[in-house]
Coordinates of C-alpha atoms and ligand atoms in Angstrom, one line a residue:
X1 CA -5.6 -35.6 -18.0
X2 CA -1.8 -35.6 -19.3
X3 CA 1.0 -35.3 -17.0
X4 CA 1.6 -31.6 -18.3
X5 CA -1.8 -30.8 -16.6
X6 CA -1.1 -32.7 -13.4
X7 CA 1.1 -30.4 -10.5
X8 CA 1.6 -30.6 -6.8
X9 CA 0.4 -27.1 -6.1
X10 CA -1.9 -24.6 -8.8
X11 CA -1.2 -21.2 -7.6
X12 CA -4.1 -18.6 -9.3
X13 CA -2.7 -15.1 -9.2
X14 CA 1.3 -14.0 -10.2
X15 CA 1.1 -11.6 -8.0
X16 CA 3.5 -10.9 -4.5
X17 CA 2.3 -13.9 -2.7
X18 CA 1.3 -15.9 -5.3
X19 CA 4.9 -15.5 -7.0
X20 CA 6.5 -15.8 -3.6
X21 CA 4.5 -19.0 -2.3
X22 CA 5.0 -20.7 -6.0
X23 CA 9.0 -20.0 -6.3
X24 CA 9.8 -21.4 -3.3
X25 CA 7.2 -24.6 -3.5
X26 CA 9.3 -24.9 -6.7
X27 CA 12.9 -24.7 -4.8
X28 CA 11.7 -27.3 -2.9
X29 CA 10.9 -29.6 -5.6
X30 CA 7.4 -28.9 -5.8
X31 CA 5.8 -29.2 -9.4
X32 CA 3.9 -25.9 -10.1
X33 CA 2.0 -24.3 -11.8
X34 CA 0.9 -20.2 -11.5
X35 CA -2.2 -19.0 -13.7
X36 CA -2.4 -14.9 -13.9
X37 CA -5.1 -13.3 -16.4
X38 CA -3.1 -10.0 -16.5
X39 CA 0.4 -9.1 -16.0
X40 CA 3.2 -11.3 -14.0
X41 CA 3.8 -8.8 -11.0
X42 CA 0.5 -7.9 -9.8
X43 CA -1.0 -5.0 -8.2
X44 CA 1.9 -3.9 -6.6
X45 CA 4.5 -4.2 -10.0
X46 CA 2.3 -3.1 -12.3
X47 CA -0.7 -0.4 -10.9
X48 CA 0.4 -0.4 -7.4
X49 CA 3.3 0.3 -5.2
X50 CA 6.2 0.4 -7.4
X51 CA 4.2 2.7 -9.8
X52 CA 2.9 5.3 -7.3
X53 CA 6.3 5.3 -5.9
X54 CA 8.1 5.9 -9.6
X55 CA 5.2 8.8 -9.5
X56 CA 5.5 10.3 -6.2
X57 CA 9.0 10.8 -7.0
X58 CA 8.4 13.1 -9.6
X59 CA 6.2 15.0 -7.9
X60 CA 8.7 15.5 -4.9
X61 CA 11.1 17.5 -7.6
X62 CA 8.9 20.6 -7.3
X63 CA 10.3 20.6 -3.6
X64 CA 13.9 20.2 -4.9
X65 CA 13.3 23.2 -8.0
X66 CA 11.5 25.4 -5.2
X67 CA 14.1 24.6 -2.2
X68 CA 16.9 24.9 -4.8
X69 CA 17.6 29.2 -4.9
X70 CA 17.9 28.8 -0.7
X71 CA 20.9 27.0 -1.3
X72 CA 22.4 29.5 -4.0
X73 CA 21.2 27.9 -6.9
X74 CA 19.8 29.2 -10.1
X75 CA 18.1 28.0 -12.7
X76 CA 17.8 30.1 -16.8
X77 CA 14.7 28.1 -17.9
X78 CA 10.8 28.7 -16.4
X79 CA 10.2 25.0 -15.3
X80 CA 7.8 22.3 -17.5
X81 CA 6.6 18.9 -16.4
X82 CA 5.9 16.4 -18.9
X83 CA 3.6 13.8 -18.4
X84 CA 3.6 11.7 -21.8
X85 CA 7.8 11.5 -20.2
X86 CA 7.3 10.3 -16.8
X87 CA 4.1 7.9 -18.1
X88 CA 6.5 6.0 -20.5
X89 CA 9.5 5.8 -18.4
X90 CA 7.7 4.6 -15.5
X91 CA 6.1 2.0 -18.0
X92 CA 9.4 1.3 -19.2
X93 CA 10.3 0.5 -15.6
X94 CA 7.0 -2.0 -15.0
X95 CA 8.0 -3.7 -18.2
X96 CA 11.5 -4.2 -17.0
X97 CA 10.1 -5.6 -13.4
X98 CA 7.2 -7.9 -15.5
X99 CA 10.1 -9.0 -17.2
X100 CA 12.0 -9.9 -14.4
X101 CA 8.9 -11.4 -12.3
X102 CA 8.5 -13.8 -15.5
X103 CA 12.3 -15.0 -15.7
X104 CA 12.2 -15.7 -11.8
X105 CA 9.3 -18.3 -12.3
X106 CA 11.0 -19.9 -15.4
X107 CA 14.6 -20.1 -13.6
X108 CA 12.3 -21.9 -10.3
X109 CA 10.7 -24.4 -13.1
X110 CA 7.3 -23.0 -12.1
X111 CA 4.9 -23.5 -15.4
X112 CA 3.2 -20.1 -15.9
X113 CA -0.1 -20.3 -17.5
X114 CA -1.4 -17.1 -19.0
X115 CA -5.1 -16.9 -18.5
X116 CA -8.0 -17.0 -16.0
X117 CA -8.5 -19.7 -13.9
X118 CA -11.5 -20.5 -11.7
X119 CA -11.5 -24.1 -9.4
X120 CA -14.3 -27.0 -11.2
X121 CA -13.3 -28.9 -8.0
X122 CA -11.0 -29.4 -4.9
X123 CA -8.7 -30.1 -7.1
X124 CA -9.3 -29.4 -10.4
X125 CA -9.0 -25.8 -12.5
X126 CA -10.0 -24.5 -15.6
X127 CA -8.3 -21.9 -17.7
X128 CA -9.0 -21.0 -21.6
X129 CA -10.9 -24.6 -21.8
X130 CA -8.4 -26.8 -20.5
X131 CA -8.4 -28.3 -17.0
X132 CA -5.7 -28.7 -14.5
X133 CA -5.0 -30.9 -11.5
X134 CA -3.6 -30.1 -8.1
X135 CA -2.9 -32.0 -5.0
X136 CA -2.7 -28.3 -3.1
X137 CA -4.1 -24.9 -4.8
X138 CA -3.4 -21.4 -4.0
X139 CA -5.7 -18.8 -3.8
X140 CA -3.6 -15.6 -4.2
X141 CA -5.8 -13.4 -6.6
X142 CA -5.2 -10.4 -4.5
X143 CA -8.0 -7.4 -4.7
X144 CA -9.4 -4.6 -6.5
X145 CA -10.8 -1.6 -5.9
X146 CA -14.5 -1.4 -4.8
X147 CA -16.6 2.2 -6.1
X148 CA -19.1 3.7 -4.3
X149 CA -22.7 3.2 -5.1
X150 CA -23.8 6.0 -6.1
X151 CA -25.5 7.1 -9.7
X152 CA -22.6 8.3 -12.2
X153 CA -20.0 6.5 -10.6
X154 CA -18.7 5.0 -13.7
X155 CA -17.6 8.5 -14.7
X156 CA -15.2 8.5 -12.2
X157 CA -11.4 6.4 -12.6
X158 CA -9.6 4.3 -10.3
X159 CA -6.1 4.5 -9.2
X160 CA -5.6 1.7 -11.7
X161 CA -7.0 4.5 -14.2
X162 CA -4.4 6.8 -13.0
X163 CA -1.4 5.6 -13.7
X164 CA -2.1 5.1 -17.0
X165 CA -4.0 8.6 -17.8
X166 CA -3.0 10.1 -21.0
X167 CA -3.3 13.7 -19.6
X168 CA -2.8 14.6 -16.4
X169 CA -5.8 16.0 -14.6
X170 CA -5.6 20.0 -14.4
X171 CA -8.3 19.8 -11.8
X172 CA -9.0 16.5 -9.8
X173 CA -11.4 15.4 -6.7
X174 CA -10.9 12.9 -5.0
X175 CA -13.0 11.0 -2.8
X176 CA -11.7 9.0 0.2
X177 CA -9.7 9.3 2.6
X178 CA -7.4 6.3 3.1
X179 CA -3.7 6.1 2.0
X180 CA -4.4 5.8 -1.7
X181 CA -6.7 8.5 -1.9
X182 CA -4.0 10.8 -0.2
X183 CA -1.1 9.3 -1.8
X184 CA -2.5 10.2 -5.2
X185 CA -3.6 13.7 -4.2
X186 CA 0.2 14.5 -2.8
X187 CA 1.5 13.1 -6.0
X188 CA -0.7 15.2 -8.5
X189 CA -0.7 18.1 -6.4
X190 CA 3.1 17.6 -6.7
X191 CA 2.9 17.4 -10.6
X192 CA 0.8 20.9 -10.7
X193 CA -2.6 19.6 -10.3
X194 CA -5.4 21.4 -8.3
X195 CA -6.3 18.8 -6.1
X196 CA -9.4 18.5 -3.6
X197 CA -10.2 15.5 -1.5
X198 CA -13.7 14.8 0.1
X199 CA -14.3 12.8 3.4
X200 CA -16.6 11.3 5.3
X201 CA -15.3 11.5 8.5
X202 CA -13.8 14.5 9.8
X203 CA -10.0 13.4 9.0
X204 CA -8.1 11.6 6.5
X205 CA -6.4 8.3 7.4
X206 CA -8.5 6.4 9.5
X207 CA -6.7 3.8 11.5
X208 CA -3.4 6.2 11.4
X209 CA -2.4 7.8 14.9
X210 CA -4.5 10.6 15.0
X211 CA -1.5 13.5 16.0
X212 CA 0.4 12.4 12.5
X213 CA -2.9 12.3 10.4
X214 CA -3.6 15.8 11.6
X215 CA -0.4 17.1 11.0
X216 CA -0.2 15.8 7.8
X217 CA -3.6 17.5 6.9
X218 CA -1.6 20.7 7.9
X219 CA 1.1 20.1 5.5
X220 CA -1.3 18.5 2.9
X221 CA -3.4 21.9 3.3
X222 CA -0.1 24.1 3.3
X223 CA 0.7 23.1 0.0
X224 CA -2.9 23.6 -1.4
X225 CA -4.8 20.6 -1.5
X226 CA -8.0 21.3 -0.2
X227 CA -9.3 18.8 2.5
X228 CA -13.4 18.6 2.6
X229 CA -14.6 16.4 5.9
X230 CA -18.4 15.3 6.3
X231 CA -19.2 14.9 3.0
X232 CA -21.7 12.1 1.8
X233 CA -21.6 11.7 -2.1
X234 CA -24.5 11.4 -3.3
X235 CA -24.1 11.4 -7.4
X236 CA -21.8 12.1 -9.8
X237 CA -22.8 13.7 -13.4
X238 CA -21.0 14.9 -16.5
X239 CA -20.3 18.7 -16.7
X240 CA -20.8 20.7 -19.6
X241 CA -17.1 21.5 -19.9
X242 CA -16.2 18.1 -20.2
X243 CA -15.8 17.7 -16.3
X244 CA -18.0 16.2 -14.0
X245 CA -19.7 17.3 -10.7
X246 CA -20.1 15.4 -7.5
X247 CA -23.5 16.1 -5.3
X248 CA -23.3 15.6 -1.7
X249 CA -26.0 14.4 0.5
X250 CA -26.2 17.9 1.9
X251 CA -26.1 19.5 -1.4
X252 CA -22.7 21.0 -1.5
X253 CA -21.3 20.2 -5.2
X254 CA -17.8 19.9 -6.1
X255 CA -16.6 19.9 -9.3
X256 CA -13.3 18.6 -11.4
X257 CA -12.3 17.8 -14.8
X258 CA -11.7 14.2 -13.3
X259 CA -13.0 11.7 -10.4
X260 CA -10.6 9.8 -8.3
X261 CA -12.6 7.2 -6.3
X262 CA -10.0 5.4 -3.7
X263 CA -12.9 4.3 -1.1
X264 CA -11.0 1.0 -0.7
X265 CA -10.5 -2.3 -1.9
X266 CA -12.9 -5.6 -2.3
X267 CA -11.2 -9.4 -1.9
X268 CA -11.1 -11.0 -5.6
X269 CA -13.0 -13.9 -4.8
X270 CA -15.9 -13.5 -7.5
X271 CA -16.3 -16.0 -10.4
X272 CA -13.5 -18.0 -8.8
X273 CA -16.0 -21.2 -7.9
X274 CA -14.7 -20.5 -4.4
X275 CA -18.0 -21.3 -2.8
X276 CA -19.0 -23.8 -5.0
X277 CA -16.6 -26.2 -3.6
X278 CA -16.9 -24.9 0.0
X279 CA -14.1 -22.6 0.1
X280 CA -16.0 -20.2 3.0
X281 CA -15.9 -16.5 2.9
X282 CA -16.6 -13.5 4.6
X283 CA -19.6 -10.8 4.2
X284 CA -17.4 -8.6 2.1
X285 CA -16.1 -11.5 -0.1
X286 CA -12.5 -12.1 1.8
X287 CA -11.3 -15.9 1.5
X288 CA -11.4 -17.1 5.2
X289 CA -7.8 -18.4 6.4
X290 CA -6.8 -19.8 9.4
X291 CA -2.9 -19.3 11.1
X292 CA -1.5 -21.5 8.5
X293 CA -3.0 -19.8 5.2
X294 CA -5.2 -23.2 4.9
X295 CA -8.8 -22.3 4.0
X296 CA -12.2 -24.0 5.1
X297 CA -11.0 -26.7 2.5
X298 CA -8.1 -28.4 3.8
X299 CA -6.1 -28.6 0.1
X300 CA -7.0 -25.2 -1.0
X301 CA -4.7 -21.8 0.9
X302 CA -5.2 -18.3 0.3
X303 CA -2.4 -16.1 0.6
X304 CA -2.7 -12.2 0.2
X305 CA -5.0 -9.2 -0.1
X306 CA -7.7 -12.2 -1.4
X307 CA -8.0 -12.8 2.4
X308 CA -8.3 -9.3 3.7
X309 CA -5.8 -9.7 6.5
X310 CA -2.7 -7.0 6.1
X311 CA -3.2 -6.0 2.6
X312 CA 0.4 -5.4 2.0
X313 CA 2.9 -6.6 -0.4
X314 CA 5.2 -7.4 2.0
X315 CA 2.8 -9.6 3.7
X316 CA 1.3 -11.1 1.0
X317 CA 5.1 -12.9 0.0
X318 CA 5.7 -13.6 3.7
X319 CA 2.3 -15.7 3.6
X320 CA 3.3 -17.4 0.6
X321 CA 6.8 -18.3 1.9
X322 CA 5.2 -19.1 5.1
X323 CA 2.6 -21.3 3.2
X324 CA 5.6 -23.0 0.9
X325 CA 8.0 -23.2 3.9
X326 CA 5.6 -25.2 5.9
X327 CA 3.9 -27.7 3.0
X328 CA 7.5 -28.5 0.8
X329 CA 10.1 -27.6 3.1
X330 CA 8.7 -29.8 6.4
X331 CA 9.4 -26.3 8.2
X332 CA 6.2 -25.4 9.8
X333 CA 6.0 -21.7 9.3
X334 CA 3.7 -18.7 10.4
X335 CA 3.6 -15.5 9.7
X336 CA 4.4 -12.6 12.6
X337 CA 2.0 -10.0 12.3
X338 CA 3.1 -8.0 15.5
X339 CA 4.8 -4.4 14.8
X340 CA 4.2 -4.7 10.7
X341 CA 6.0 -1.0 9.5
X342 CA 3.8 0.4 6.9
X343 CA 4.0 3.9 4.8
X344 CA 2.3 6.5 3.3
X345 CA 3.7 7.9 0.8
X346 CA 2.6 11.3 0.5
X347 CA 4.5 15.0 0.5
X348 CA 5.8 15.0 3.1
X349 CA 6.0 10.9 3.9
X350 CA 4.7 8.7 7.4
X351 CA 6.0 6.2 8.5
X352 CA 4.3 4.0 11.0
X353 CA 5.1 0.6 13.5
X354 CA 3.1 -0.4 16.3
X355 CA -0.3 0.9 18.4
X356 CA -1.2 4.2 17.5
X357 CA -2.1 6.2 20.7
X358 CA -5.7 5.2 20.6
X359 CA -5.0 2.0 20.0
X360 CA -3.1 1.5 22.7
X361 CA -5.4 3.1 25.3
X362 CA -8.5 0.9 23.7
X363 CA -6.8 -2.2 24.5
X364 CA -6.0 -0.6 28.2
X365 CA -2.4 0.2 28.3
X366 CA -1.2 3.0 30.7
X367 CA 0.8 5.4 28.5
X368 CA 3.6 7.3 28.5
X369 CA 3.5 9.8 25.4
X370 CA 6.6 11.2 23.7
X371 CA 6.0 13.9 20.7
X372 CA 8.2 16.7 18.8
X373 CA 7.0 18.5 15.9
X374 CA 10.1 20.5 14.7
X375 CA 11.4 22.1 11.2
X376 CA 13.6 19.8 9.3
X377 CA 17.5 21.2 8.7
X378 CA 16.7 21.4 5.3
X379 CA 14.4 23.8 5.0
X380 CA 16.1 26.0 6.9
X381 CA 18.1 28.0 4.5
X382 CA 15.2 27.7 1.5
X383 CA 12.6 28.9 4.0
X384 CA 9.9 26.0 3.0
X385 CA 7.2 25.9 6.2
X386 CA 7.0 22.4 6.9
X387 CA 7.5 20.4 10.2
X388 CA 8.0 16.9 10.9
X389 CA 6.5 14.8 14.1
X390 CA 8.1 12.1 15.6
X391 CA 6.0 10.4 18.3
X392 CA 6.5 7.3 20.9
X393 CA 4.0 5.4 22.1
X394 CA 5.3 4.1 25.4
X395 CA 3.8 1.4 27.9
X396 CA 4.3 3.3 31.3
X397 CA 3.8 -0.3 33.3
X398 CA 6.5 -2.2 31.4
X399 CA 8.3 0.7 29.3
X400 CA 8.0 -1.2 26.4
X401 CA 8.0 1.2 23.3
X402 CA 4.3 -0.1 21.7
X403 CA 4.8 2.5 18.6
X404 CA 6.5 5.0 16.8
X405 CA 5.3 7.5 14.3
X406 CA 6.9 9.6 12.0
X407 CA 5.7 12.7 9.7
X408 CA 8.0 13.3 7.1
X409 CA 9.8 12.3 4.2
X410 CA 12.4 10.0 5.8
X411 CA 9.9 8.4 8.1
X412 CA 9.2 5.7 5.5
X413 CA 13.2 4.6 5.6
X414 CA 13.6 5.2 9.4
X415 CA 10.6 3.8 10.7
X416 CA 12.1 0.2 8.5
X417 CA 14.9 -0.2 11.4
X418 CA 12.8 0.7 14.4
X419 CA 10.2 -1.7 13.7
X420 CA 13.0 -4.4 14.4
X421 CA 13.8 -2.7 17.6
X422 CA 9.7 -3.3 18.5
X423 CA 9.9 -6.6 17.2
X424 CA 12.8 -7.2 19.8
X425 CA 11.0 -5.7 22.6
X426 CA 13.1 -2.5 22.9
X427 CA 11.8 -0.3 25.9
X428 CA 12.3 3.9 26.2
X429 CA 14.9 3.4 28.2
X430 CA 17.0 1.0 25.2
X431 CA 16.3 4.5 23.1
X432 CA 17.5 6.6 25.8
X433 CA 20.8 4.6 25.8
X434 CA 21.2 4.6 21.8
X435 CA 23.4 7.4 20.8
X436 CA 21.5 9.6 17.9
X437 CA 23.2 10.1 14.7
X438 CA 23.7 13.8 14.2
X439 CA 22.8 15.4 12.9
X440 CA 19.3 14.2 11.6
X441 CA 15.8 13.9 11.7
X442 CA 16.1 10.5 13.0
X443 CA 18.3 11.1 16.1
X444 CA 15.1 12.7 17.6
X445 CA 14.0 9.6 18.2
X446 CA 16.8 8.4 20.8
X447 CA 16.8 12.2 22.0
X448 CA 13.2 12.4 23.4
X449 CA 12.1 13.4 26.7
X450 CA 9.6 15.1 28.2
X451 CA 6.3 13.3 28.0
X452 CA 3.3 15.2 26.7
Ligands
FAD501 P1 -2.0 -9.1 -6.2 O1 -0.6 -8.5 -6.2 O2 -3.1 -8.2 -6.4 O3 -2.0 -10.2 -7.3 C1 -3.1 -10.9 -7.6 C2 -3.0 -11.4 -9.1 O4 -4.0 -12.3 -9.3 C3 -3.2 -10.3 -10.1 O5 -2.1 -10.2 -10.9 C4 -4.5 -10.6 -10.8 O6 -4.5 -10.3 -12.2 C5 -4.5 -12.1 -10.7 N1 -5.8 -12.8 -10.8 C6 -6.9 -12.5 -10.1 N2 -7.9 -13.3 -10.4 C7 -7.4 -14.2 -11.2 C8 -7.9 -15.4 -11.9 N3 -9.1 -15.8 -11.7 N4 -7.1 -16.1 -12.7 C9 -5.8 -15.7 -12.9 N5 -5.3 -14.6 -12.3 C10 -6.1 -13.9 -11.5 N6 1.5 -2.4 -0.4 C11 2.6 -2.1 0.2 O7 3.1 -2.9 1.0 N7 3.2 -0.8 0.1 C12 2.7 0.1 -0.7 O8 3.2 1.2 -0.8 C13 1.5 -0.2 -1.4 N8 0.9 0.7 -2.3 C14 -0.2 0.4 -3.0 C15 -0.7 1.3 -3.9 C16 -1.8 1.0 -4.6 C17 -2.4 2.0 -5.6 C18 -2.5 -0.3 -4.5 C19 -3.7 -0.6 -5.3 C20 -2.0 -1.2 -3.6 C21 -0.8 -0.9 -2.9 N9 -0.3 -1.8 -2.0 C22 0.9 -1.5 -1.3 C23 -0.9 -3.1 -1.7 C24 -0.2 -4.2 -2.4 O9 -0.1 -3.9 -3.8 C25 -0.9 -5.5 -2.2 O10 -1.1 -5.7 -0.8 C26 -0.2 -6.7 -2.8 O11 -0.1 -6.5 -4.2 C27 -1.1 -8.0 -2.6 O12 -0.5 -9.1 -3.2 P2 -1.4 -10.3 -3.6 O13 -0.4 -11.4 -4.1 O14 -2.3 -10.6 -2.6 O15 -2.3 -9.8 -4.9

């Protein structure tokens, strides 16, 4: 072993927490080294979040072109969308931000090593036949998405397979319900596809409060994406027009010219030689982590989607800071998990902190329940039919506000700045006393009052 193979900490995976965790072991004087088999930037740079953003925005510019006349405007030309365009500027972007990712490792002195790694031993990884030693490794290899098990799945493509499709699909299914599923339906729906989703339950969005995932099923169904509940898939086989035709258990058939499957994510733990040197994970493959990141072997962390925790980028970095911060910077760090805002990024938007309704009442809280469902200012003089919900979730013992929910396309943005209100303990009557900004969506929020 030469001292170019010999680091305090071997990070595998340059993606949000394994770049985040590394720079700032490096700060600190820590000598590292990161190992990534794809691109520097990870699943949410390169074929997640930043991505699907870049596309949803595109698809939001129908609303803009249709809205437009309502406010006196006119356009000469009949209206064309190009995918090749928006595919290789948003490449352009990714490239740009892989750039960047790269630079920010070599200006912390972390040692980027471009290949696969898997652990040989506590200590010791292998990548493209070389090995390298680590006091402390990093598990940060993040996830990837799981298909369903069902014949002729591997006719259908990913949302990895998405965002780099040569043609846009004229007609696409997709099956699952979560907030990729709908985020990719709302963005080709927005880009002129025909879009139908199949479910198995009886609503999209599981886990979401259940007054914003129906309303947003309302407005998803308003501008023709066509929502399918209780449906089992059963198969999926090639069409004779080059499309492809997904069975249900019941027999009901579908058919598209392509397959979306977004039925959720698996850990990437596989082929890593996790187990082999005790590293213990769950049933569905998710690297087991305790408060401080530290897994069942006390020199080896996992940081990220890898451990199936909050599978969020935002998370992911403040595990790996959290993980640095306490092992380089002698600053014992964990992370907060309470009142985590989170988005879905569909047309229009939610945005979400806190206990859902439900949620709330399952772990036994008396409620107080604030809701308005009202048409935004903007659509008033263009006419569109769409209607945004803002909802409170209030503790009627202690008046403490446990969430807030938001339907439309600011909620993302807003939803940011309450979530530090939560964090601080804020109570309905702290809202009541806030003056509202006016005029907008979000002064609803301060102006609510009659309980439901
Ligand atoms: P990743 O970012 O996945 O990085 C893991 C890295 O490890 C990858 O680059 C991989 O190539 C590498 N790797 C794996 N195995 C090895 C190995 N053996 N050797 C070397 N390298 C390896 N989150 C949000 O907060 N907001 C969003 O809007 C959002 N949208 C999303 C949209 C989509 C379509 C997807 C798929 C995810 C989205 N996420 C979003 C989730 C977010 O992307 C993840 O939570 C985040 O990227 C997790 O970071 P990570 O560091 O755990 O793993």
């Amino acid at each position: 072993m030469t001292e170019q193979n010999e680091f305090d900490l071997i990070t595998i995976g340059a993606g949000s927490g394994g770049v985040a965790g590394s720079r700032r072991a490096a700060v600190y004087g820590a000598r590292v080294a990161i190992f990534e088999e794809s691109r520097v930037g990870g699943t949410c740079v390169i074929r997640g979040c930043v991505p699907k953003k870049l596309l949803m925005y595109g698809g939001q510019f129908r609303d803009a072109f249709d809205d437009a006349p309502g406010y006196g405007w006119a356009s000469g030309e009949a209206l064309r969308f190009d995918w090749p365009i928006l595919l290789e500027r948003k490449n352009r972007e990714i490239d740009r931000l892989n750039q960047i990712y790269i630079e920010m490792l070599g200006k912390a002195g972390v040692t980027l090593v471009r290949q696969r790694a898997r652990l040989v031993d506590t200590n010791t990884v292998e990548a493209g036949g070389r090995r390298y030693r680590a006091k402390t490794i990093m598990i940060a290899t993040g996830g990837r998405p799981s298909l369903l098990s069902i014949p002729g799945i591997e006719h259908a493509i990913t949302s990895d397979d998405l965002l780099e499709i040569a043609e846009l699909p004229r007609k696409l299914l997709v099956i699952g319900g979560g907030y990729i599923a709908v985020e990719f339906a709302s963005i080709c729906r927005g880009l002129g596809a025909e879009v139908t989703i199949v479910i198995r339950g009886q609503h999209i969005l599981n886990g979401f409060d259940d007054d914003i995932r129906q309303a947003l099923e309302v407005e998803m169904r308003r501008r023709g994406i066509v929502i399918n509940a209780g449906f089992q898939p059963a198969g999926l086989t090639p069409a004779n027009d080059g499309g492809f035709t997904l069975t249900g258990q019941d027999g009901r058939t579908f058919t598209a010219d392509q397959v979306l499957c977004a039925t959720g994510r698996h850990p990437n733990s596989a082929g890593l030689g996790l187990e082999d040197v005790g590293v213990k994970l769950s049933k569905g493959g998710a690297v087991l982590a305790d408060d401080w990141s530290r897994t069942s072997v006390p020199n080896i962390y996992a940081v990220g989607d890898v451990t199936d925790r909050v599978n969020l980028t935002p998370v992911a970095i403040a595990e790996g800071r959290a993980f640095a911060e306490t092992l380089y910077n002698n600053n014992p760090l964990q992370v907060n998990y309470a009142n985590i805002p989170t988005a879905v990024f569909t047309n229009p938007a939610i945005g979400t902190v806190g206990l859902t309704e439900h949620k709330a009442r399952a772990e036994g809280f008396e409620l107080d329940i604030y809701r308005t469902s009202f048409r935004p200012m903007k659509y008033t003089l263009s006419g569109r039919e769409e209607r945004v919900m803002i909802k409170l979730v209030v503790d009627r013992t202690t008046d403490r506000v446990l969430g807030c929910h938001m339907l439309g396309n600011d909620g993302p943005e807003i939803v940011q700045g309450l979530a530090i209100a939560l964090n601080c303990g804020a109570t309905k009557k702290d809202f009541d006393r806030t003056i509202g900004l006016h005029p907008s969506a979000a002064e609803e929020f301060v102006t609510l009052r009659e309980k439901v």
